[in-house]
């Protein structure tokens, strides 16, 4: 489950159309883009199961110190954090309520 000590974990998972949708107002460039979806899954009491010997490399690919530094866009990160805190978090709380151990920030 996405509770302590994994409450800020952003797993990439395989799901169905029954799981909460990814919020397309967010982007990977703004960081924390999967936090809202993970928070919804926690509030819905989902459990994650780890696949043994499975891995995934996604675009933009493996991050290195050089590529990570060049990919950081502080303005996008700040804007996305404001969107998460002032708009998306209140929407999620209204739709899903609360559950002990579930955190978004």
XYZ file of N, CA, C and O in Angstrom:
420
model
N 0.839 -1.186 0.000
C 0.000 0.000 0.000
C 0.876 1.238 0.000
O 2.016 1.209 0.433
N 0.330 2.313 -0.447
C 1.071 3.564 -0.548
C 0.924 4.348 0.755
O 0.395 5.447 0.792
N 1.366 3.737 1.853
C 1.369 4.391 3.156
C 2.784 4.342 3.701
O 3.652 3.704 3.121
N 3.032 5.019 4.816
C 4.387 5.103 5.362
C 5.033 3.739 5.405
O 4.391 2.778 5.764
N 6.251 3.607 5.000
C 7.197 4.642 4.575
C 7.164 4.905 3.074
O 8.036 5.564 2.540
N 6.145 4.433 2.374
C 6.080 4.568 0.911
C 5.043 5.597 0.459
O 4.606 5.571 -0.679
N 4.636 6.515 1.325
C 3.553 7.439 1.013
C 3.871 8.404 -0.127
O 2.968 8.967 -0.720
N 5.139 8.587 -0.453
C 5.501 9.489 -1.548
C 6.006 8.727 -2.767
O 6.559 9.304 -3.692
N 5.793 7.439 -2.774
C 6.227 6.559 -3.847
C 5.394 6.854 -5.092
O 4.183 7.014 -5.024
N 6.011 6.925 -6.241
C 5.316 7.162 -7.502
C 5.541 5.977 -8.438
O 6.283 6.073 -9.409
N 4.904 4.855 -8.190
C 5.140 3.699 -9.051
C 4.485 3.857 -10.421
O 3.491 4.559 -10.579
N 5.067 3.218 -11.383
C 4.416 3.070 -12.678
C 3.750 1.698 -12.614
O 4.385 0.714 -12.275
N 2.484 1.644 -12.887
C 1.766 0.389 -12.710
C 0.903 0.084 -13.933
O 0.622 0.950 -14.747
N 0.490 -1.148 -14.014
C -0.420 -1.595 -15.065
C -1.804 -1.660 -14.441
O -2.007 -2.317 -13.425
N -2.745 -0.956 -15.029
C -4.083 -0.919 -14.473
C -5.135 -1.130 -15.546
O -4.823 -1.484 -16.685
N -6.369 -0.907 -15.168
C -7.504 -1.024 -16.082
C -8.196 0.338 -16.150
O -7.741 1.304 -15.543
N -9.323 0.389 -16.825
C -10.095 1.638 -16.874
C -10.881 1.876 -15.583
O -11.565 2.882 -15.461
N -10.778 0.960 -14.639
C -11.493 1.116 -13.377
C -10.696 1.924 -12.363
O -11.264 2.444 -11.409
N -9.373 2.038 -12.554
C -8.545 2.794 -11.624
C -8.704 4.291 -11.904
O -9.080 4.687 -12.998
N -8.405 5.120 -10.894
C -8.461 6.566 -11.128
C -7.549 6.950 -12.293
O -6.438 6.442 -12.415
N -8.034 7.835 -13.129
C -7.271 8.241 -14.296
C -6.124 9.173 -13.924
O -6.184 9.903 -12.940
N -5.089 9.159 -14.755
C -3.972 10.082 -14.624
C -4.504 11.475 -14.940
O -5.254 11.673 -15.890
N -4.132 12.446 -14.136
C -4.597 13.815 -14.332
C -3.761 14.477 -15.423
O -2.590 14.779 -15.214
N -4.356 14.689 -16.568
C -3.630 15.218 -17.722
C -3.297 16.699 -17.610
O -2.649 17.265 -18.489
N -3.716 17.339 -16.529
C -3.283 18.717 -16.284
C -1.837 18.756 -15.801
O -1.221 19.806 -15.767
N -1.314 17.588 -15.423
C 0.043 17.490 -14.881
C 1.005 16.972 -15.941
O 0.596 16.337 -16.902
N 2.294 17.222 -15.737
C 3.306 16.701 -16.656
C 4.524 16.246 -15.866
O 4.762 16.710 -14.751
N 5.308 15.367 -16.457
C 6.520 14.877 -15.789
C 7.513 16.007 -15.591
O 8.309 15.977 -14.667
N 7.454 17.029 -16.451
C 8.395 18.142 -16.331
C 8.174 18.942 -15.055
O 9.097 19.561 -14.540
N 6.946 18.931 -14.561
C 6.632 19.666 -13.344
C 6.864 18.850 -12.089
O 6.653 19.318 -10.984
N 7.291 17.618 -12.273
C 7.561 16.686 -11.179
C 6.300 16.365 -10.382
O 5.311 17.049 -10.451
N 6.369 15.301 -9.631
C 5.256 14.847 -8.778
C 3.971 14.599 -9.559
O 2.889 14.662 -9.004
N 4.076 14.306 -10.845
C 2.883 14.144 -11.670
C 2.067 12.904 -11.326
O 0.870 12.868 -11.565
N 2.696 11.901 -10.738
C 1.959 10.679 -10.383
C 1.475 10.702 -8.928
O 0.791 9.787 -8.488
N 1.816 11.761 -8.187
C 1.415 11.841 -6.783
C -0.100 11.869 -6.620
O -0.652 11.219 -5.739
N -0.785 12.625 -7.462
C -2.240 12.734 -7.348
C -2.908 11.385 -7.596
O -3.809 10.974 -6.859
N -2.461 10.682 -8.607
C -3.038 9.373 -8.916
C -2.727 8.371 -7.802
O -3.591 7.605 -7.390
N -1.498 8.380 -7.321
C -1.130 7.498 -6.213
C -1.936 7.791 -4.964
O -2.326 6.889 -4.225
N -2.205 9.067 -4.713
C -3.012 9.474 -3.561
C -4.437 8.938 -3.702
O -5.017 8.404 -2.761
N -5.004 9.049 -4.916
C -6.349 8.505 -5.153
C -6.372 6.998 -4.929
O -7.328 6.459 -4.348
N -5.339 6.308 -5.379
C -5.273 4.854 -5.195
C -5.184 4.500 -3.714
O -5.816 3.542 -3.258
N -4.414 5.268 -2.957
C -4.313 5.030 -1.513
C -5.675 5.247 -0.852
O -6.120 4.423 -0.054
N -6.337 6.346 -1.202
C -7.653 6.632 -0.626
C -8.675 5.558 -0.978
O -9.616 5.315 -0.237
N -8.460 4.903 -2.123
C -9.344 3.817 -2.558
C -8.895 2.461 -2.017
O -9.450 1.430 -2.383
N -7.851 2.458 -1.185
C -7.332 1.265 -0.506
C -6.730 0.226 -1.460
O -6.818 -0.972 -1.233
N -6.118 0.705 -2.544
C -5.440 -0.191 -3.480
C -4.156 -0.728 -2.870
O -3.533 -0.072 -2.037
N -3.761 -1.906 -3.308
C -2.478 -2.501 -2.933
C -1.665 -2.704 -4.200
O -2.208 -3.088 -5.237
N -0.355 -2.448 -4.103
C 0.540 -2.674 -5.231
C 1.270 -3.990 -5.022
O 1.628 -4.337 -3.901
N 1.482 -4.714 -6.100
C 2.266 -5.934 -6.064
C 3.458 -5.740 -6.990
O 3.295 -5.323 -8.142
N 4.634 -6.024 -6.487
C 5.862 -5.825 -7.240
C 6.119 -7.042 -8.115
O 6.072 -8.182 -7.656
N 6.384 -6.784 -9.402
C 6.739 -7.866 -10.311
C 8.207 -8.217 -10.115
O 9.066 -7.337 -10.102
N 8.504 -9.484 -9.983
C 9.878 -9.937 -9.808
C 10.609 -9.880 -11.149
O 10.109 -10.367 -12.160
N 11.781 -9.274 -11.144
C 12.638 -9.188 -12.333
C 11.996 -8.436 -13.498
O 12.308 -8.702 -14.650
N 11.101 -7.518 -13.217
C 10.495 -6.707 -14.272
C 10.978 -5.269 -14.109
O 11.213 -4.801 -13.007
N 11.159 -4.603 -15.229
C 11.541 -3.201 -15.166
C 10.983 -2.481 -16.377
O 10.553 -3.101 -17.338
N 10.986 -1.177 -16.303
C 10.448 -0.361 -17.370
C 11.317 0.875 -17.504
O 11.675 1.494 -16.505
N 11.663 1.194 -18.710
C 12.341 2.457 -18.983
C 11.362 3.267 -19.798
O 10.860 2.810 -20.820
N 11.058 4.466 -19.338
C 10.083 5.284 -20.035
C 10.720 6.576 -20.526
O 11.784 6.969 -20.065
N 10.047 7.175 -21.460
C 10.535 8.436 -21.964
C 10.455 9.470 -20.877
O 9.432 9.538 -20.210
N 11.398 10.219 -20.530
C 12.581 10.558 -21.294
C 13.749 9.606 -21.097
O 14.865 9.915 -21.494
N 13.548 8.462 -20.501
C 14.617 7.474 -20.390
C 15.293 7.490 -19.033
O 14.799 8.064 -18.074
N 16.436 6.853 -18.970
C 17.190 6.765 -17.725
C 17.790 8.126 -17.417
O 18.421 8.753 -18.258
N 17.581 8.582 -16.192
C 18.111 9.881 -15.800
C 19.562 9.745 -15.335
O 19.882 8.882 -14.542
N 20.386 10.602 -15.841
C 21.763 10.709 -15.371
C 21.899 12.072 -14.712
O 21.005 12.932 -14.832
N 22.987 12.300 -14.029
C 23.194 13.588 -13.379
C 23.105 14.723 -14.397
O 22.487 15.752 -14.157
N 23.697 14.517 -15.574
C 23.706 15.540 -16.615
C 22.302 15.788 -17.179
O 21.854 16.933 -17.283
N 21.575 14.722 -17.535
C 20.252 14.900 -18.133
C 19.234 15.384 -17.103
O 18.332 16.140 -17.435
N 19.369 14.957 -15.870
C 18.448 15.395 -14.824
C 18.577 16.888 -14.610
O 17.589 17.608 -14.528
N 19.814 17.382 -14.539
C 20.044 18.806 -14.328
C 19.473 19.631 -15.479
O 18.854 20.664 -15.260
N 19.637 19.170 -16.703
C 19.148 19.920 -17.861
C 17.624 19.841 -17.981
O 17.010 20.689 -18.625
N 17.011 18.830 -17.384
C 15.563 18.660 -17.482
C 14.801 19.448 -16.420
O 13.591 19.589 -16.505
N 15.502 19.967 -15.432
C 14.835 20.691 -14.349
C 14.389 22.064 -14.844
O 15.181 22.849 -15.328
N 13.100 22.305 -14.745
C 12.532 23.590 -15.127
C 11.791 24.106 -13.902
O 10.659 23.709 -13.630
N 12.439 24.975 -13.157
C 11.891 25.439 -11.882
C 10.532 26.112 -12.018
O 9.672 25.952 -11.156
N 10.301 26.827 -13.116
C 9.008 27.496 -13.302
C 7.889 26.466 -13.467
O 6.805 26.624 -12.917
N 8.150 25.412 -14.231
C 7.134 24.368 -14.413
C 6.878 23.620 -13.107
O 5.742 23.277 -12.790
N 7.944 23.372 -12.357
C 7.803 22.677 -11.076
C 6.970 23.522 -10.120
O 6.041 23.018 -9.474
N 7.269 24.817 -10.022
C 6.508 25.709 -9.139
C 5.048 25.796 -9.561
O 4.149 25.716 -8.723
N 4.806 25.945 -10.864
C 3.429 26.051 -11.363
C 2.645 24.771 -11.084
O 1.474 24.815 -10.688
N 3.294 23.627 -11.275
C 2.601 22.362 -11.037
C 2.326 22.167 -9.555
O 1.268 21.661 -9.179
N 3.252 22.568 -8.698
C 3.033 22.463 -7.251
C 1.849 23.312 -6.810
O 1.048 22.893 -5.974
N 1.716 24.510 -7.378
C 0.573 25.372 -7.065
C -0.721 24.701 -7.523
O -1.706 24.666 -6.781
N -0.719 24.160 -8.734
C -1.903 23.462 -9.249
C -2.274 22.281 -8.354
O -3.448 22.087 -8.016
N -1.283 21.502 -7.949
C -1.542 20.350 -7.074
C -2.135 20.781 -5.744
O -3.133 20.226 -5.285
N -1.550 21.787 -5.121
C -1.972 22.188 -3.771
C -3.279 22.968 -3.747
O -4.109 22.752 -2.871
N -3.474 23.854 -4.708
C -4.639 24.739 -4.651
C -5.858 24.219 -5.405
O -6.970 24.639 -5.127
N -5.655 23.332 -6.360
C -6.781 22.864 -7.178
C -6.996 21.354 -7.069
O -8.069 20.900 -6.684
N -5.971 20.583 -7.406
C -6.135 19.130 -7.507
C -6.339 18.475 -6.146
O -7.244 17.644 -5.988
N -5.550 18.839 -5.149
C -5.684 18.238 -3.810
C -7.092 18.466 -3.240
O -7.727 17.499 -2.788
N -7.623 19.706 -3.274
C -8.997 19.890 -2.781
C -10.042 19.085 -3.572
O -11.005 18.576 -2.986
N -9.846 18.958 -4.885
C -10.772 18.154 -5.694
C -10.756 16.693 -5.254
O -11.815 16.067 -5.114
N -9.562 16.156 -5.039
C -9.432 14.757 -4.622
C -10.072 14.543 -3.258
O -10.801 13.568 -3.053
N -9.816 15.449 -2.322
C -10.401 15.326 -0.976
C -11.923 15.324 -1.049
O -12.589 14.562 -0.343
N -12.476 16.170 -1.913
C -13.930 16.250 -2.051
C -14.500 14.958 -2.642
O -15.546 14.474 -2.216
N -13.811 14.386 -3.630
C -14.301 13.177 -4.302
C -14.043 11.886 -3.534
O -14.857 10.968 -3.550
N -12.869 11.802 -2.870
C -12.437 10.543 -2.266
C -12.443 10.537 -0.742
O -12.281 9.491 -0.135
N -12.564 11.687 -0.123
C -12.524 11.748 1.329
C -11.113 11.585 1.868
O -10.159 12.010 1.233
N -10.999 10.968 3.033
C -9.694 10.789 3.680
C -9.546 9.338 4.125
O -10.528 8.622 4.283
N -8.307 8.916 4.311
C -8.000 7.579 4.817
C -6.709 7.700 5.603
O -5.738 8.298 5.129
N -6.688 7.153 6.785
C -5.508 7.203 7.634
C -4.292 6.611 6.887
O -4.385 5.536 6.309
N -3.189 7.348 6.915
C -1.959 6.893 6.294
C -1.750 7.389 4.876
O -0.663 7.304 4.340
N -2.790 7.925 4.246
C -2.664 8.408 2.871
C -2.230 9.880 2.871
O -2.837 10.697 3.545
N -1.175 10.156 2.133
C -0.657 11.520 2.026
C -0.361 11.844 0.577
O -0.006 10.959 -0.193
N -0.492 13.105 0.229
C -0.128 13.531 -1.122
C 1.165 14.337 -1.107
O 1.905 14.297 -2.059
N 1.432 15.065 -0.032
C 2.640 15.891 0.020
C 3.552 15.422 1.131
O 3.166 14.961 2.133
